[in-house]
DNA sequence: TTGAAAGCGTTACCAG
DNA sequence: CTGGTAACGCTTTCAA
């Protein structure tokens, strides 16, 4: 393989200017659609732009422009490939597209070090705003940047040690509704499968499970709680274990989409005759077609994205107002 | 709501320099971890950096640095929220993360105008490379930029009017395998549900359906082909229609994940007693738990992403070698 | 309507 | 080891 010589560098405004026989500033005017250029000149410049393949350089433009807006938003989610994160990303895209924003997206995988590294990266790139599904316990490391005017919105999880806007859902309430549904169907031994206890959302859902049981006069049995579950297989194994207990649960609450799928796999492949009833947090594609029917606590992901975009844009427009915490309701979808 | 005064602008290297009593260049050295700075001075500068909340400005740095690398990759997919696009994005992220790349992601929604607008946007931001799931018929509009050295890799679809690298899968072959599976089970009237015929991938899958039928001595009936289907509901309606034909199909090949879901909904809710058998292109979560079992043609999305990242990085490293077309195999998952 | 010069925040180059 | 000066590609400012 012969390594060819590198292609010539891109044409700059200066080159377009000299080729068109006008000044740099005139090219800038044409390229930016500013007034004050005769039609003949404009045409000529446009022709040279085309001929030389000139492309506007946003980086240089942003640098010089006052205000220093990059029209880029950093979005750090748990895992881009996960349905929840992907839909959130999409709704943020839709909500910001018209104003010309571009999304810098990355996955954190619940890794605190990775969060700090990527936040630094985003700030170095001077994003106009940051949407964060935090993987860290505390986010005081961001305080100076927030004070310096960086618009930050937390999604899915509340901030700790940091006073910024956030959009969450009613995790405890949603979970209570799900567990109450099971209680109403006569279950008393209801297991709970959860994500890492370090995640506030996971803790809130566990609390909801406990609250519902206590309110119903049932005893939350610690032996029926399995947390720290990250994957479909981990959930499947955990439920399998629970079903082998001497006094196994008759129902399970799965606190996340991935865990619900794991439970259903366990029920299908590993469960003894009277399969436990499953209720999950977050709806999953095709779940409504599956037998036995699985009730879920559904959240409006698109609404979360819209609210986050809205808060972000308000922050970008005006700085200094108190942090707002938006909590969106959940909906029990009984099947 | 009182609009507070804007926060003071971020500290620059110059300010750090004067506060630390050193030159601009020394701060630059410290910030970039370059050698040639006494330990005492380095410590002092680092302290001032911390105190003033200085943050490196990549935009300015990239502008001045030779090579003009932004370490950003533009990824334009069909729909970030779709499982296929989301997983592709994630595998590109994993494959490029170590080298410090960041992903600029956007959805095209099969909209040609949107593709051209976003490509312009990405070039203006001087991405180091572009991954494109094209929505346009032809991409000659990119020729000048490719000649100018922009690394571009097409994924899922081959380029037209443009000689660039691409990663696709064996769409016709995969579809043939799926249809042959149905033929082997005794079906002769096999319907085809496809996406927009403007999408090369969709056309190749349709061709595969035809090839398999012809090879088996069956007649591809145009009345059993429904294309231009974009959504779950469109697929559901289309299959519903087909089943109301005087001589309805006994099986369906659904050429995309979304369409498979639509077919399964139709089968579950709208189909008469002997439900048609469904085979789909692309696997879907939970599909393996659904009754009746649905066979699928599976592709390795992660491998597509890895191959695309690999081609992109080769292009970035050395320019001028002939375009390479990688075609990955599919796998029939019989259920 | 047009253009020359300065400067955005940084790094390259070369002198001390 | 350290620092001045120029320059990256562009927009702003102001003068012509």
XYZ file of C-alpha atoms in Angstrom, chain B:
335
model
C -37.213 36.289 37.918
C -34.276 38.628 38.192
C -31.761 38.193 35.437
C -28.404 38.121 37.120
C -25.350 39.620 35.505
C -23.444 37.163 33.337
C -20.655 35.369 35.153
C -17.104 36.543 34.532
C -15.468 34.954 31.512
C -13.302 31.930 32.019
C -9.665 32.423 32.954
C -7.266 32.157 30.050
C -3.711 30.906 29.935
C -2.555 34.491 29.856
C -4.309 35.221 33.145
C -2.921 32.094 34.732
C 0.504 33.153 33.523
C 0.393 36.616 34.994
C -1.113 35.355 38.263
C 1.656 32.776 38.541
C 4.337 35.204 37.446
C 5.458 33.087 34.515
C 5.094 33.337 30.783
C 2.173 32.174 28.722
C 4.284 29.504 27.131
C 5.223 28.020 30.487
C 1.575 27.625 31.401
C 1.008 25.966 28.046
C 3.791 23.528 28.843
C 2.366 22.672 32.241
C -1.174 22.279 30.969
C -0.045 20.005 28.163
C 2.271 18.024 30.381
C 5.285 18.943 28.280
C 8.774 18.617 29.719
C 11.112 21.521 30.301
C 9.525 23.040 33.386
C 11.094 22.965 36.838
C 9.076 21.039 39.382
C 8.645 24.128 41.572
C 7.299 26.173 38.712
C 5.023 23.362 37.598
C 3.533 23.073 41.097
C 2.984 26.799 41.299
C 1.273 26.947 37.917
C -0.921 23.987 38.774
C -1.973 25.710 41.981
C -2.973 28.847 40.095
C -4.812 26.783 37.489
C -6.827 25.232 40.285
C -7.412 28.524 42.050
C -8.605 30.370 38.963
C -10.608 27.426 37.678
C -8.721 27.463 34.424
C -9.967 25.004 31.814
C -8.089 24.090 28.704
C -9.733 25.389 25.513
C -9.585 22.641 22.926
C -11.057 24.794 20.202
C -8.255 27.309 20.397
C -5.726 24.552 20.788
C -6.970 22.625 17.745
C -6.932 25.778 15.690
C -3.298 26.492 16.331
C -2.014 22.938 16.454
C -0.676 21.604 13.223
C -2.659 18.812 11.667
C -5.912 20.400 12.715
C -7.274 17.309 14.396
C -10.403 17.787 16.455
C -10.644 14.195 17.651
C -14.338 14.271 16.920
C -16.245 11.899 14.663
C -19.588 12.745 13.127
C -22.037 9.860 13.182
C -25.206 10.302 11.161
C -27.597 7.412 11.581
C -31.200 6.754 10.769
C -32.598 7.228 14.238
C -30.590 7.316 17.439
C -33.535 5.887 19.348
C -33.718 2.791 17.161
C -32.003 -0.223 18.648
C -29.861 -0.779 15.578
C -28.543 2.781 15.374
C -28.032 2.996 19.111
C -25.958 -0.182 19.223
C -23.938 0.950 16.232
C -23.230 4.236 17.972
C -22.160 2.411 21.074
C -19.775 0.131 19.247
C -18.241 3.116 17.463
C -17.830 4.772 20.833
C -16.095 1.732 22.278
C -13.837 1.364 19.266
C -12.675 4.987 19.300
C -12.748 5.908 22.963
C -9.212 4.845 23.765
C -7.811 7.150 21.158
C -9.712 10.018 22.724
C -12.415 10.532 20.131
C -15.752 12.074 20.861
C -18.924 11.345 18.900
C -21.191 13.950 17.360
C -24.390 12.000 16.841
C -27.532 12.885 14.908
C -30.579 11.237 13.335
C -31.412 11.609 9.651
C -34.902 10.060 9.579
C -34.374 9.120 5.914
C -34.518 12.818 5.085
C -32.109 13.748 2.281
C -32.163 17.474 3.033
C -31.370 16.780 6.637
C -28.416 14.655 5.646
C -26.913 17.415 3.542
C -27.462 19.966 6.249
C -25.897 17.818 8.938
C -22.960 16.817 6.773
C -22.274 20.505 6.182
C -22.528 21.070 9.910
C -20.078 18.278 10.670
C -17.587 19.527 8.121
C -17.885 23.050 9.478
C -16.990 21.575 12.853
C -14.024 19.893 11.220
C -14.727 16.373 12.401
C -11.815 14.030 11.799
C -14.143 11.530 10.169
C -17.711 10.859 9.193
C -19.779 7.709 9.611
C -22.832 7.884 7.418
C -25.981 5.802 7.145
C -27.028 7.754 4.091
C -30.547 8.995 3.466
C -29.751 10.341 0.008
C -29.811 8.397 -3.289
C -26.495 9.747 -4.402
C -23.669 11.284 -2.437
C -21.635 13.019 -5.127
C -22.093 16.219 -3.166
C -19.406 14.860 -0.861
C -16.849 14.161 -3.568
C -14.858 17.381 -3.171
C -14.564 16.902 0.574
C -13.486 13.292 0.194
C -10.850 14.397 -2.305
C -9.806 17.054 0.171
C -9.045 14.258 2.603
C -12.187 13.882 4.703
C -12.355 10.275 5.929
C -15.838 8.916 5.309
C -17.212 5.449 5.982
C -20.646 4.351 4.914
C -22.443 1.892 7.127
C -25.437 -0.317 6.401
C -25.693 1.146 2.889
C -23.297 1.402 -0.028
C -22.335 4.814 -1.397
C -23.540 6.010 -4.806
C -21.537 8.377 -6.963
C -18.787 8.383 -4.366
C -15.763 6.164 -3.929
C -15.442 5.651 -0.185
C -15.066 2.829 2.314
C -18.163 1.063 3.479
C -19.354 -1.675 5.776
C -22.521 -3.492 4.844
C -23.953 -6.898 5.473
C -25.117 -9.576 3.095
C -28.686 -8.353 2.832
C -29.769 -10.443 -0.129
C -28.100 -13.556 1.228
C -29.536 -13.073 4.695
C -33.000 -12.588 3.299
C -32.635 -15.631 1.064
C -31.732 -17.706 4.108
C -34.807 -16.434 5.930
C -37.161 -17.073 3.030
C -35.608 -20.487 2.389
C -36.328 -21.344 5.986
C -39.999 -20.603 5.357
C -39.982 -22.509 2.075
C -38.460 -25.459 3.887
C -41.365 -25.407 6.269
C -43.759 -25.825 3.380
C -44.804 -22.222 2.778
C -45.311 -21.111 -0.805
C -47.201 -17.836 -0.425
C -44.675 -15.731 1.471
C -45.269 -11.999 1.817
C -42.547 -9.369 2.033
C -42.746 -6.254 4.189
C -40.066 -3.692 3.431
C -38.819 -0.211 4.139
C -38.622 2.661 1.612
C -37.499 1.330 -1.776
C -35.190 4.333 -1.971
C -32.984 2.648 0.627
C -30.476 0.326 -1.074
C -30.576 -2.046 1.871
C -34.334 -2.366 1.499
C -34.009 -3.100 -2.224
C -31.366 -5.768 -1.620
C -33.593 -7.511 0.869
C -36.494 -7.451 -1.550
C -34.195 -8.918 -4.210
C -33.225 -11.681 -1.789
C -36.859 -12.568 -1.247
C -37.414 -12.789 -4.993
C -34.264 -14.853 -5.551
C -35.186 -17.404 -2.919
C -38.680 -17.866 -4.314
C -37.496 -18.175 -7.904
C -34.770 -20.621 -6.943
C -37.398 -22.771 -5.252
C -39.638 -22.688 -8.305
C -42.231 -20.523 -6.576
C -43.595 -17.369 -8.159
C -42.880 -14.063 -6.421
C -46.344 -12.525 -6.270
C -46.189 -8.698 -6.466
C -49.471 -8.579 -4.559
C -47.628 -9.973 -1.536
C -45.052 -7.178 -1.457
C -45.655 -4.130 0.713
C -42.888 -1.597 0.971
C -42.378 1.979 2.015
C -43.181 0.898 5.566
C -41.536 3.050 8.242
C -43.246 2.240 11.521
C -44.600 -0.544 13.689
C -48.155 0.530 12.936
C -47.595 0.734 9.194
C -46.299 -2.838 9.200
C -49.170 -4.012 11.347
C -51.714 -2.453 8.994
C -49.952 -3.803 5.931
C -49.972 -7.352 7.231
C -53.587 -6.954 8.280
C -54.422 -5.981 4.705
C -52.511 -8.895 3.248
C -54.340 -11.344 5.468
C -57.650 -10.102 4.151
C -56.705 -10.987 0.565
C -58.775 -13.737 -1.097
C -55.610 -15.839 -1.248
C -53.658 -14.623 1.786
C -50.002 -15.409 2.508
C -49.234 -18.155 4.984
C -45.938 -16.573 6.000
C -44.265 -13.151 6.048
C -40.706 -11.932 5.825
C -40.317 -8.645 7.717
C -37.258 -6.818 6.439
C -36.463 -4.681 9.478
C -36.708 -4.796 13.274
C -39.557 -2.295 13.461
C -41.535 -4.189 10.826
C -41.065 -7.490 12.631
C -42.613 -5.972 15.728
C -45.519 -4.690 13.629
C -46.077 -8.147 12.163
C -46.134 -9.720 15.583
C -48.708 -7.195 16.731
C -50.844 -7.967 13.705
C -50.514 -11.690 14.344
C -51.450 -11.243 17.975
C -54.375 -8.880 17.523
C -55.572 -8.875 13.933
C -54.855 -12.290 12.424
C -57.431 -14.963 11.695
C -57.091 -18.442 13.131
C -54.171 -19.952 11.225
C -51.688 -17.142 11.982
C -48.991 -16.588 9.384
C -45.469 -17.577 10.280
C -43.091 -14.638 10.676
C -39.385 -14.400 9.918
C -37.643 -11.088 10.438
C -34.428 -9.300 9.605
C -32.609 -8.237 12.788
C -33.191 -9.749 16.178
C -35.376 -7.978 18.724
C -35.169 -8.108 22.504
C -37.568 -10.639 24.059
C -38.357 -12.163 20.680
C -36.945 -15.492 21.842
C -39.504 -15.636 24.638
C -42.485 -14.969 22.423
C -44.922 -17.616 21.210
C -45.114 -18.563 18.437
C -41.348 -18.629 18.005
C -40.020 -16.204 15.434
C -36.941 -17.054 13.416
C -34.712 -14.129 12.547
C -31.779 -13.168 10.372
C -29.293 -11.688 12.753
C -26.451 -9.313 11.949
C -23.525 -8.473 14.175
C -24.064 -4.763 14.709
C -21.054 -4.481 16.985
C -18.858 -5.970 14.255
C -20.193 -3.397 11.800
C -19.229 -0.624 14.195
C -15.786 -2.057 14.804
C -15.119 -2.455 11.093
C -16.278 1.101 10.406
C -14.054 2.495 13.148
C -11.154 0.492 11.799
C -11.592 1.784 8.247
C -11.985 5.311 9.521
C -8.786 5.207 11.504
C -6.833 3.760 8.596
C -8.109 6.607 6.444
C -7.114 9.130 9.047
C -3.648 7.639 9.268
C -2.968 7.393 5.557
C -4.819 8.939 2.705
C -5.201 7.791 -0.855
C -5.621 4.043 -0.858
C -8.528 2.544 -2.797
C -11.928 2.341 -1.181
C -12.642 -0.897 0.604
C -16.068 -2.505 0.856
C -16.474 -4.802 3.813
C -19.448 -7.149 3.663
C -20.247 -8.998 6.853
C -22.229 -12.235 6.929
C -25.580 -12.736 8.595
C -26.715 -15.620 10.752
C -30.048 -17.391 10.647
C -31.358 -17.874 14.164
C -33.947 -20.626 13.928
C -36.504 -20.692 16.676
